[in-house]
PDB file of N, CA and C in Angstrom:
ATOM      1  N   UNK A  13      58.421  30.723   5.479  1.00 84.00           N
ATOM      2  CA  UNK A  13      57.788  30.240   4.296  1.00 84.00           C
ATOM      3  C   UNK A  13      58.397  30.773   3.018  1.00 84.00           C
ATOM      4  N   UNK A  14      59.243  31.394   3.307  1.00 91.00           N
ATOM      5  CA  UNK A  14      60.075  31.938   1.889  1.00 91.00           C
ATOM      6  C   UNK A  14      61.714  31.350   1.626  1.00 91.00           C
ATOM      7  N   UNK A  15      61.949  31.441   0.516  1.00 95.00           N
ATOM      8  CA  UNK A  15      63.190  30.728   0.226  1.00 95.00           C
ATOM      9  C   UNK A  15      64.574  32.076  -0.883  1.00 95.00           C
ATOM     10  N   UNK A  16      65.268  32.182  -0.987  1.00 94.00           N
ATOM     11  CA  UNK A  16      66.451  32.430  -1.227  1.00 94.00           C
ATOM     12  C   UNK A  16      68.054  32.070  -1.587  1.00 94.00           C
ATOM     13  N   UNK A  17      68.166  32.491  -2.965  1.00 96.00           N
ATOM     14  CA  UNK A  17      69.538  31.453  -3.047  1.00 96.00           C
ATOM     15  C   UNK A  17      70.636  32.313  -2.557  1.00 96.00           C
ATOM     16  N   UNK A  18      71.831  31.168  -1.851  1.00 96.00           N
ATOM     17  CA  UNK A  18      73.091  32.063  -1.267  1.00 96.00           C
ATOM     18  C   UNK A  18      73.992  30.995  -1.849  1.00 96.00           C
ATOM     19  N   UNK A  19      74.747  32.158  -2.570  1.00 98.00           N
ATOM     20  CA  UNK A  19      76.219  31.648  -3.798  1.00 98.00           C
ATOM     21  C   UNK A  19      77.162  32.276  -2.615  1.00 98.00           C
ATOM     22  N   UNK A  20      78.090  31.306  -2.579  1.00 98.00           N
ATOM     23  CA  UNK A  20      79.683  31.595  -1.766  1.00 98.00           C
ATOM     24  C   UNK A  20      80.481  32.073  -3.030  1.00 98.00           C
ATOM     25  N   UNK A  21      81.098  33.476  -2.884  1.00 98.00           N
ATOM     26  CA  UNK A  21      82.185  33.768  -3.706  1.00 98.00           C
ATOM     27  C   UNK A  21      83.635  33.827  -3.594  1.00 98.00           C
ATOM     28  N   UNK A  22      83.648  33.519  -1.925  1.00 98.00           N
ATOM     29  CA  UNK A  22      84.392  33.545  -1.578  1.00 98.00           C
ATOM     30  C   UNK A  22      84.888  33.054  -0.007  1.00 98.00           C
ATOM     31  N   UNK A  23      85.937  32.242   0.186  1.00 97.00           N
ATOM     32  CA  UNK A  23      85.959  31.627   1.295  1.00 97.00           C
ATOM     33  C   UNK A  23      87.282  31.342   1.599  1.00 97.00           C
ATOM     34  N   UNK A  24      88.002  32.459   2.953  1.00 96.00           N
ATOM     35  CA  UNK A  24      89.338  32.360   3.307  1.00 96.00           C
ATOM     36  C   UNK A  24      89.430  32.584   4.573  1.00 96.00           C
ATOM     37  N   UNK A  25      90.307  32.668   5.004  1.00 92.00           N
ATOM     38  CA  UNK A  25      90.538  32.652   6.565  1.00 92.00           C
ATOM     39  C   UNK A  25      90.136  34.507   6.708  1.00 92.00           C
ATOM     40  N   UNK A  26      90.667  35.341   6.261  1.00 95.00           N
ATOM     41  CA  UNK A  26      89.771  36.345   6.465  1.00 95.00           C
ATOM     42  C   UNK A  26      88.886  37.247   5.789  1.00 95.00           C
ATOM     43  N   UNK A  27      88.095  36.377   4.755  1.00 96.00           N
ATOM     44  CA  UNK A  27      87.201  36.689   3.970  1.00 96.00           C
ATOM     45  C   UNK A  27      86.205  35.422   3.761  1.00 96.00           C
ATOM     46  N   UNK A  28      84.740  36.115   4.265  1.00 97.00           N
ATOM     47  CA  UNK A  28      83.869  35.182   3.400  1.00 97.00           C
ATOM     48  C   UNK A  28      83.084  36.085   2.895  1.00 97.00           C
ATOM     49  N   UNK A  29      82.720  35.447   1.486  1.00 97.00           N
ATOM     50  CA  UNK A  29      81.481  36.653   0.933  1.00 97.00           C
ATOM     51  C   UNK A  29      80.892  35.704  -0.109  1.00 97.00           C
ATOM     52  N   UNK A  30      79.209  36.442  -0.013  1.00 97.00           N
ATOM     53  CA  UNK A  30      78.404  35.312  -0.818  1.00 97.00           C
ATOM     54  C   UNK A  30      77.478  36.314  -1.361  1.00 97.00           C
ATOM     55  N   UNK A  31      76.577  35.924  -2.140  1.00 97.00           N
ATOM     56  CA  UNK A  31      75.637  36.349  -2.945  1.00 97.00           C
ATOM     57  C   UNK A  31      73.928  35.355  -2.793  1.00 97.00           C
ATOM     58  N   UNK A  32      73.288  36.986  -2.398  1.00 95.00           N
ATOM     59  CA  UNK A  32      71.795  36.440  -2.372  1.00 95.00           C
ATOM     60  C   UNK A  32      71.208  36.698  -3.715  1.00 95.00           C
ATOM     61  N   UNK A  33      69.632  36.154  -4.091  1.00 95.00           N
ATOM     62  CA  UNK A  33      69.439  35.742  -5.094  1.00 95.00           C
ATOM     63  C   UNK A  33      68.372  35.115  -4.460  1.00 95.00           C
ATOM     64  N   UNK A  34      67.445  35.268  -6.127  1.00 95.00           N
ATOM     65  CA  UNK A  34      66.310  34.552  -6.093  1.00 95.00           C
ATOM     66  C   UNK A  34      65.262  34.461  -5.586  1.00 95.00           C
ATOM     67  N   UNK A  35      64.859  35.625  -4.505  1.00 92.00           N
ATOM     68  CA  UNK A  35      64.034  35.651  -3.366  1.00 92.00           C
ATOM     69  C   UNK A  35      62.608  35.109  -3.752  1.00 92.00           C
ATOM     70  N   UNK A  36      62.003  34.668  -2.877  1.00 94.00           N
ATOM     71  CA  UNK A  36      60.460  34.494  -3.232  1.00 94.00           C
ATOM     72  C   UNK A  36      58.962  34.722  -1.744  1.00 94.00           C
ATOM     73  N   UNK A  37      60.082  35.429  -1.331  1.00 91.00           N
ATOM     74  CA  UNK A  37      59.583  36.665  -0.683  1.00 91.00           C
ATOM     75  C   UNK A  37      59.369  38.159  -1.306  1.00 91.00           C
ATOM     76  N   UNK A  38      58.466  39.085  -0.751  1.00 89.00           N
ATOM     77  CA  UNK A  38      58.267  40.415  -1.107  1.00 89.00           C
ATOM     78  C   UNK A  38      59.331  41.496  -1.259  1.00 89.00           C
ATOM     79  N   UNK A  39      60.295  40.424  -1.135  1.00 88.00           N
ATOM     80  CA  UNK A  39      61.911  41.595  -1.671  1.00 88.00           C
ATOM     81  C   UNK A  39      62.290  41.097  -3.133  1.00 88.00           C
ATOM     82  N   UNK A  40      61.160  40.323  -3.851  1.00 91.00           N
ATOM     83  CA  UNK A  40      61.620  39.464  -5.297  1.00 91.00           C
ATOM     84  C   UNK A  40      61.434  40.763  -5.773  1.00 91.00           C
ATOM     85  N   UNK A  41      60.343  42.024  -5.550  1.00 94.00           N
ATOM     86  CA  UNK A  41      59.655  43.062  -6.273  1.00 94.00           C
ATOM     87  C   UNK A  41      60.501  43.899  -5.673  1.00 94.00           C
ATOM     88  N   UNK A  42      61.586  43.882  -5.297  1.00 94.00           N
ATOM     89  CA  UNK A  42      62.342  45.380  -4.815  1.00 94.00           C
ATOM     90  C   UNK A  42      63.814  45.045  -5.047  1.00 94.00           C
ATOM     91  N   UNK A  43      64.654  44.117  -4.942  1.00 94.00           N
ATOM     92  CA  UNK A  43      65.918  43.574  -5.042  1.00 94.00           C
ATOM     93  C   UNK A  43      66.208  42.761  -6.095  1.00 94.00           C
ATOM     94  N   UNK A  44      67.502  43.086  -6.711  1.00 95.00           N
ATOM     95  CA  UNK A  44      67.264  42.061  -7.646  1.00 95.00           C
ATOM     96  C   UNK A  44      68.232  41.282  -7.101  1.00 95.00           C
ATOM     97  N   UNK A  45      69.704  41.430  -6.118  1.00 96.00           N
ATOM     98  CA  UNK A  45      70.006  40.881  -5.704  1.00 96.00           C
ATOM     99  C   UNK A  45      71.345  41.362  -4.288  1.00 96.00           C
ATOM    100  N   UNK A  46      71.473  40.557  -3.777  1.00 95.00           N
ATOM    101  CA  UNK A  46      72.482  41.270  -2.743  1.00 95.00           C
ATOM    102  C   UNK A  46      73.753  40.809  -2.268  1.00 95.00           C
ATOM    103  N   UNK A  47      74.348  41.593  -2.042  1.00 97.00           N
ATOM    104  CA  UNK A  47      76.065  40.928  -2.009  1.00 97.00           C
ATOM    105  C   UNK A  47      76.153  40.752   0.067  1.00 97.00           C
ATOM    106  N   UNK A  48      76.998  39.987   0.226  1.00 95.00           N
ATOM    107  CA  UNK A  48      76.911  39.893   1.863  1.00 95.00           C
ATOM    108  C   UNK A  48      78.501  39.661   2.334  1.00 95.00           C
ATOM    109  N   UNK A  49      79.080  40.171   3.235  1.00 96.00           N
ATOM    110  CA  UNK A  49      80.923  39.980   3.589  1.00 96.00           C
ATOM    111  C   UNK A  49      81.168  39.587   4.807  1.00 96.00           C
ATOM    112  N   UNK A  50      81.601  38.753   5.189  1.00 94.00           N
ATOM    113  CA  UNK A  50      82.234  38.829   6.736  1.00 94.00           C
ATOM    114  C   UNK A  50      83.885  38.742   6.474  1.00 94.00           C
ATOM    115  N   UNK A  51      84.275  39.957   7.120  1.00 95.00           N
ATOM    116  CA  UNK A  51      85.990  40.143   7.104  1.00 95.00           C
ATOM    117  C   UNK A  51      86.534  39.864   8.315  1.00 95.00           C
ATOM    118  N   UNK A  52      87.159  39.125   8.838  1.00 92.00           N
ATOM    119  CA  UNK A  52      88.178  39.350   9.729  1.00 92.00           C
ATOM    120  C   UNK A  52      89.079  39.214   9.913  1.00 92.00           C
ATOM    121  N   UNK A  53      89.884  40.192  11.096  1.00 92.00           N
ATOM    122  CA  UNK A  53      91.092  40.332  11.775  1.00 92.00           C
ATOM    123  C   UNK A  53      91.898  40.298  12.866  1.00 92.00           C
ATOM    124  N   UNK A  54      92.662  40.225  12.778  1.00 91.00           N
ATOM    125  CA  UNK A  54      93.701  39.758  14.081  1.00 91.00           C
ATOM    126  C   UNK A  54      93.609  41.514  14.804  1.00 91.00           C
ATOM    127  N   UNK A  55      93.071  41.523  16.702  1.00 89.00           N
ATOM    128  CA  UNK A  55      92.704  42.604  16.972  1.00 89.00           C
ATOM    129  C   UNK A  55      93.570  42.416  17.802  1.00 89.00           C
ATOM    130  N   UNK A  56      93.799  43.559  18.924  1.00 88.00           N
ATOM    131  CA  UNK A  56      94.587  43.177  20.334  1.00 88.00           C
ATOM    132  C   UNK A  56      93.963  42.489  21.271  1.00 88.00           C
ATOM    133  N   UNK A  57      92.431  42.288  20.925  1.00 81.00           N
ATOM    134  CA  UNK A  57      91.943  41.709  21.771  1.00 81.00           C
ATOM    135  C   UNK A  57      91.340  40.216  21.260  1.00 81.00           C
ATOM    136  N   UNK A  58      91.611  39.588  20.386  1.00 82.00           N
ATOM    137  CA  UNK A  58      91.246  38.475  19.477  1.00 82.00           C
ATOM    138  C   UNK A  58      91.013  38.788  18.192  1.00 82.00           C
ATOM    139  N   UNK A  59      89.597  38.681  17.754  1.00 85.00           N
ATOM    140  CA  UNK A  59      89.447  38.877  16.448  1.00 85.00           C
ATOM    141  C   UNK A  59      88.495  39.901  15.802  1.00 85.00           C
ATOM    142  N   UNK A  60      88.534  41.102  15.176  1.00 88.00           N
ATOM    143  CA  UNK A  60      87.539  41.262  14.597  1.00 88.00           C
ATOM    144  C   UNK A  60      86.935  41.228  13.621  1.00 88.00           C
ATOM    145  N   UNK A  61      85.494  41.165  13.227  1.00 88.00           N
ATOM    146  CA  UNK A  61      84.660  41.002  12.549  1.00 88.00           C
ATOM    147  C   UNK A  61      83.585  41.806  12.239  1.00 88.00           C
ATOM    148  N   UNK A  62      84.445  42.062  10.745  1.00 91.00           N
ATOM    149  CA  UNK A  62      83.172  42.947   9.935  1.00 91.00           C
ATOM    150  C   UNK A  62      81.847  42.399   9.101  1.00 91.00           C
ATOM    151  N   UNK A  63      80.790  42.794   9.583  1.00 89.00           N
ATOM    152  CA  UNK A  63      79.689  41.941   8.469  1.00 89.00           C
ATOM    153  C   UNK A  63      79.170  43.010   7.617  1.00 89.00           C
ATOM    154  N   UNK A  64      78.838  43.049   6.580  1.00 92.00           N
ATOM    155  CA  UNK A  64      78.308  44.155   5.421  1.00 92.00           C
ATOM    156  C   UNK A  64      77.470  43.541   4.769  1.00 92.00           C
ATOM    157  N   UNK A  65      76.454  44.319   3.845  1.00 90.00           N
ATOM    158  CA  UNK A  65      75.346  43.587   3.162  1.00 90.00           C
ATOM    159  C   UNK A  65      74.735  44.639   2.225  1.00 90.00           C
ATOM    160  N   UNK A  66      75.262  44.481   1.176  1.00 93.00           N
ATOM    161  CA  UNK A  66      74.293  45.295  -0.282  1.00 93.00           C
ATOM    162  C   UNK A  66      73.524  45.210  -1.226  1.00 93.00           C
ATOM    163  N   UNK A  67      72.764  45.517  -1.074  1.00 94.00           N
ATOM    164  CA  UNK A  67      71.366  45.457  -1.890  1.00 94.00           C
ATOM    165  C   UNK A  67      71.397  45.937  -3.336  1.00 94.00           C
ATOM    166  N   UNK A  68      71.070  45.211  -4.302  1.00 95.00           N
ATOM    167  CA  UNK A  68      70.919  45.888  -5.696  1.00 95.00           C
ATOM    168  C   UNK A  68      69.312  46.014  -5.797  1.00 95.00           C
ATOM    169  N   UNK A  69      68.484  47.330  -5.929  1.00 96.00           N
ATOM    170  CA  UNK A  69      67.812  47.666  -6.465  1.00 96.00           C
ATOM    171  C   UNK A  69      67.370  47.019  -7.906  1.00 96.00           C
ATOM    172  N   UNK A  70      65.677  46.559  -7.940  1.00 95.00           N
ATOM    173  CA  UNK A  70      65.524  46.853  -9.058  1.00 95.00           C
ATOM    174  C   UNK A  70      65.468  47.799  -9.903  1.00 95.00           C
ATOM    175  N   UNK A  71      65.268  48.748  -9.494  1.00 96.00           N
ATOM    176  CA  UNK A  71      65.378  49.957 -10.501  1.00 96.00           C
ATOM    177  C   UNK A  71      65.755  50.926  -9.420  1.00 96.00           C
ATOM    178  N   UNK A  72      66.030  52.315 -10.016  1.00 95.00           N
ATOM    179  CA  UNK A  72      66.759  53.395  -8.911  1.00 95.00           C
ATOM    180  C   UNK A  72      65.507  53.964  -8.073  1.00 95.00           C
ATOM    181  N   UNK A  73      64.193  53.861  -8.509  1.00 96.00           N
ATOM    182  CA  UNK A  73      63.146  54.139  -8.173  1.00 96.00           C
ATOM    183  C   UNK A  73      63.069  53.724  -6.597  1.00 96.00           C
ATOM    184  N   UNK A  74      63.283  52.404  -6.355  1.00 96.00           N
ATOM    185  CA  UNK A  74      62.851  51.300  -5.336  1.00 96.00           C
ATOM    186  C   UNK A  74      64.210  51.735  -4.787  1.00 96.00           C
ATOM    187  N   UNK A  75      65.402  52.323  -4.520  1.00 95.00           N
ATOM    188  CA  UNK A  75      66.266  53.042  -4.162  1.00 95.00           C
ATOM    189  C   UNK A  75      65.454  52.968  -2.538  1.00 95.00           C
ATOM    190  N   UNK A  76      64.946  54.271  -2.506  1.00 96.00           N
ATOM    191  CA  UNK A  76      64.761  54.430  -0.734  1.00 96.00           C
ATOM    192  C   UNK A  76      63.289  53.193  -0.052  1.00 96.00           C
ATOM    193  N   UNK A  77      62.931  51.738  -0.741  1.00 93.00           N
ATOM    194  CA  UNK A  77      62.315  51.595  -0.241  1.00 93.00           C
ATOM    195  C   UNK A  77      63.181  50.182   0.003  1.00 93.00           C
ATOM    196  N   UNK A  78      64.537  49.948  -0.385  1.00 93.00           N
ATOM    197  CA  UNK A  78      65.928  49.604  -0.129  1.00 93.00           C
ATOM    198  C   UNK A  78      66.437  49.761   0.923  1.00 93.00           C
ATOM    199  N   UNK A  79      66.501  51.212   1.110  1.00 94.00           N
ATOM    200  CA  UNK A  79      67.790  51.672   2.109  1.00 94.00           C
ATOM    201  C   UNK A  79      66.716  51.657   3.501  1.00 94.00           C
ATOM    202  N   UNK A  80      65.554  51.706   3.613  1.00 93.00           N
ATOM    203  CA  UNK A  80      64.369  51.779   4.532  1.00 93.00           C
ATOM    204  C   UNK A  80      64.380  50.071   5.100  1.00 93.00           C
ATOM    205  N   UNK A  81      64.368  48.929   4.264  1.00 90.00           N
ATOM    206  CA  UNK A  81      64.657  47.554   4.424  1.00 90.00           C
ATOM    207  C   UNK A  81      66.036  47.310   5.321  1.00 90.00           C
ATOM    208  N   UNK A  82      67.293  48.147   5.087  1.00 90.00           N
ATOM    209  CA  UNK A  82      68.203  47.956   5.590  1.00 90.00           C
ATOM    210  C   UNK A  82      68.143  48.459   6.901  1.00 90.00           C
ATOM    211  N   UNK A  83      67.604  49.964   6.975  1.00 93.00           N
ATOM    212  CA  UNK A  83      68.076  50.352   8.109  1.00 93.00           C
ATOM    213  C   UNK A  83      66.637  49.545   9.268  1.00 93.00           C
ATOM    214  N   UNK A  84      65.481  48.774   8.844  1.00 94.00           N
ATOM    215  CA  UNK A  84      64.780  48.635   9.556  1.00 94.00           C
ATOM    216  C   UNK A  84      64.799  47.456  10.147  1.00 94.00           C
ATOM    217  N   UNK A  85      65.222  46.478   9.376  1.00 90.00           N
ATOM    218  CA  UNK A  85      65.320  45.014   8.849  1.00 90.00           C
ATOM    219  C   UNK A  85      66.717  44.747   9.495  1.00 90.00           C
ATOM    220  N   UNK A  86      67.332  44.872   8.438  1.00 89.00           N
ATOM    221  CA  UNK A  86      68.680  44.490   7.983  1.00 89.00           C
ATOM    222  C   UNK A  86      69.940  44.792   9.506  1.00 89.00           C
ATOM    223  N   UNK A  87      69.630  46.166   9.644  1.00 91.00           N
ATOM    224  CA  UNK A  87      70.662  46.646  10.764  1.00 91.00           C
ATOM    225  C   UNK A  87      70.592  46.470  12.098  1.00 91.00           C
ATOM    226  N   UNK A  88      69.419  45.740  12.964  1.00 94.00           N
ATOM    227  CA  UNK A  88      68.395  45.494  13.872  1.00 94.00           C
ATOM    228  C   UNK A  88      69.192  43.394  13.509  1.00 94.00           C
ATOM    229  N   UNK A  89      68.889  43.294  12.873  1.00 91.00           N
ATOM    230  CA  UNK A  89      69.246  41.735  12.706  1.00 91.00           C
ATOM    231  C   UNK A  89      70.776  41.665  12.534  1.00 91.00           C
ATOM    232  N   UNK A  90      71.412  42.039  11.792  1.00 90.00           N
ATOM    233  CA  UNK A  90      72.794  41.882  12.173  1.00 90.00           C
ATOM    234  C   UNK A  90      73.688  42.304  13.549  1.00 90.00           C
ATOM    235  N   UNK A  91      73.392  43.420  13.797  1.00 93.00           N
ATOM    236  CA  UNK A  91      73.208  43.966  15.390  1.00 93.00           C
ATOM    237  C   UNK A  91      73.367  42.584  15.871  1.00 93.00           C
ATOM    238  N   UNK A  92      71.988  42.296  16.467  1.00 95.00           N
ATOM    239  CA  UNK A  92      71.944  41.128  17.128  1.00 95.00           C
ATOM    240  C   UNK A  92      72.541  39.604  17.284  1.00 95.00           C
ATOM    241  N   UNK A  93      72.501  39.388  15.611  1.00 91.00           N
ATOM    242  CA  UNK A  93      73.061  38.239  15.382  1.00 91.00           C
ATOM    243  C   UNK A  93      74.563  38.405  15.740  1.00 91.00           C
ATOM    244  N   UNK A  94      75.319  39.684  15.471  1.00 90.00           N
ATOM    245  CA  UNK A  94      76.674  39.670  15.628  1.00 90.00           C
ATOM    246  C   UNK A  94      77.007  39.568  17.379  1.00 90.00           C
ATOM    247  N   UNK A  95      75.809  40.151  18.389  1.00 93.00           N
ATOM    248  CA  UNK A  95      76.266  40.366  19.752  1.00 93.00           C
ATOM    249  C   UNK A  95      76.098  38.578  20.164  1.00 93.00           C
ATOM    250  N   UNK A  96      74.808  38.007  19.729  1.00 94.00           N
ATOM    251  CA  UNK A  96      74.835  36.918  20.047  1.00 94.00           C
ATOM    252  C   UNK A  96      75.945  35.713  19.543  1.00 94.00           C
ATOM    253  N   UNK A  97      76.644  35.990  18.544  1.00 88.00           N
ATOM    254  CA  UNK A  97      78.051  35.425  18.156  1.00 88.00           C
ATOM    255  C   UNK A  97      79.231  35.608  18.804  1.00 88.00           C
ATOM    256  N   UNK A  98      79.001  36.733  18.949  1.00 86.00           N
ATOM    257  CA  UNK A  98      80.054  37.317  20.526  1.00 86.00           C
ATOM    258  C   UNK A  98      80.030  36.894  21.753  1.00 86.00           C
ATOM    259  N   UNK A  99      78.478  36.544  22.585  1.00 91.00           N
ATOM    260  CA  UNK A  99      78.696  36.265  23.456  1.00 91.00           C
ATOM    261  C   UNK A  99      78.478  34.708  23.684  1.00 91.00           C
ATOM    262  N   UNK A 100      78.275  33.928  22.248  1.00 91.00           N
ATOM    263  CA  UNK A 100      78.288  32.557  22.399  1.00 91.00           C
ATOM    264  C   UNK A 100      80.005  32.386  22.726  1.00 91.00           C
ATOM    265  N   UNK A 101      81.009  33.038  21.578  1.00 85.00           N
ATOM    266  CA  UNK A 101      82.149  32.702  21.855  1.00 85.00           C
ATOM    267  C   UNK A 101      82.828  33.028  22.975  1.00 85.00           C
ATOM    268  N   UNK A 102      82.363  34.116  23.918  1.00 86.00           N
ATOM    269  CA  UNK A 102      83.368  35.082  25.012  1.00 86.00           C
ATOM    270  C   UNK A 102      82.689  33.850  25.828  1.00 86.00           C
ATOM    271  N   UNK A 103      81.567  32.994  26.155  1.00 90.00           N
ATOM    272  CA  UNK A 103      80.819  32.227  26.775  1.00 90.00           C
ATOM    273  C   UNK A 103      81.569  30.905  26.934  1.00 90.00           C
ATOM    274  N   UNK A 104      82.477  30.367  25.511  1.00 86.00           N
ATOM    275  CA  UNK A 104      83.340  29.273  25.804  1.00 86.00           C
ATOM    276  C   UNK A 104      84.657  28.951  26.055  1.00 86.00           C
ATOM    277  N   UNK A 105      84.536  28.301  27.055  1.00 67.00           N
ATOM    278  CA  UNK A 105      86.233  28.024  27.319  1.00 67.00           C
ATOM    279  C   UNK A 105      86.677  27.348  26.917  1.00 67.00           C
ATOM    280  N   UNK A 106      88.085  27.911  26.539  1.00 62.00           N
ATOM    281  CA  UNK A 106      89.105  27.284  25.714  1.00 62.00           C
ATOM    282  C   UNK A 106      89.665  26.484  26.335  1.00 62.00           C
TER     283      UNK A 106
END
């Protein structure tokens, strides 16, 4: 039931990165906005892939109720989303 804007800043073969915004969820009162990256590279074993995600504070105050969102939220969901991207692709044959 909540909505969020995502700006692409960037889009290359081994860079994508975008920008959140706008929330109208209960992170409108804690974030003012957040930067997001997926990098990748040529590995020995295919490709890897970095995902990152930073939060701007509204004020320095809301600081640890930020970094508490990430590590509870944030690191728990990318986790996952990244293993399940992994094993959709190790899953198809080429």
């Amino acid at each position: 039931g909540s909505q969020l804007v995502e700006e692409v800043l960037a889009d290359s073969p081994g860079l994508f990165r975008y920008r959140i915004s706008d929330f109208t969820s209960d992170q409108r009162f804690v974030v003012d906005h957040g930067l997001a990256e997926f990098r990748f590279a040529a590995d020995d074993d295919g490709t890897r892939l970095e995902w990152t995600y930073s939060f701007l504070p509204m004020s320095a105050d809301l600081r640890p109720v930020v970094e508490g969102f990430l590590e509870t939220v944030m690191t728990p969901m990318m986790t996952a989303t990244l293993t399940a991207m992994r094993d959709g692709v190790e899953a198809t044959e080429l």
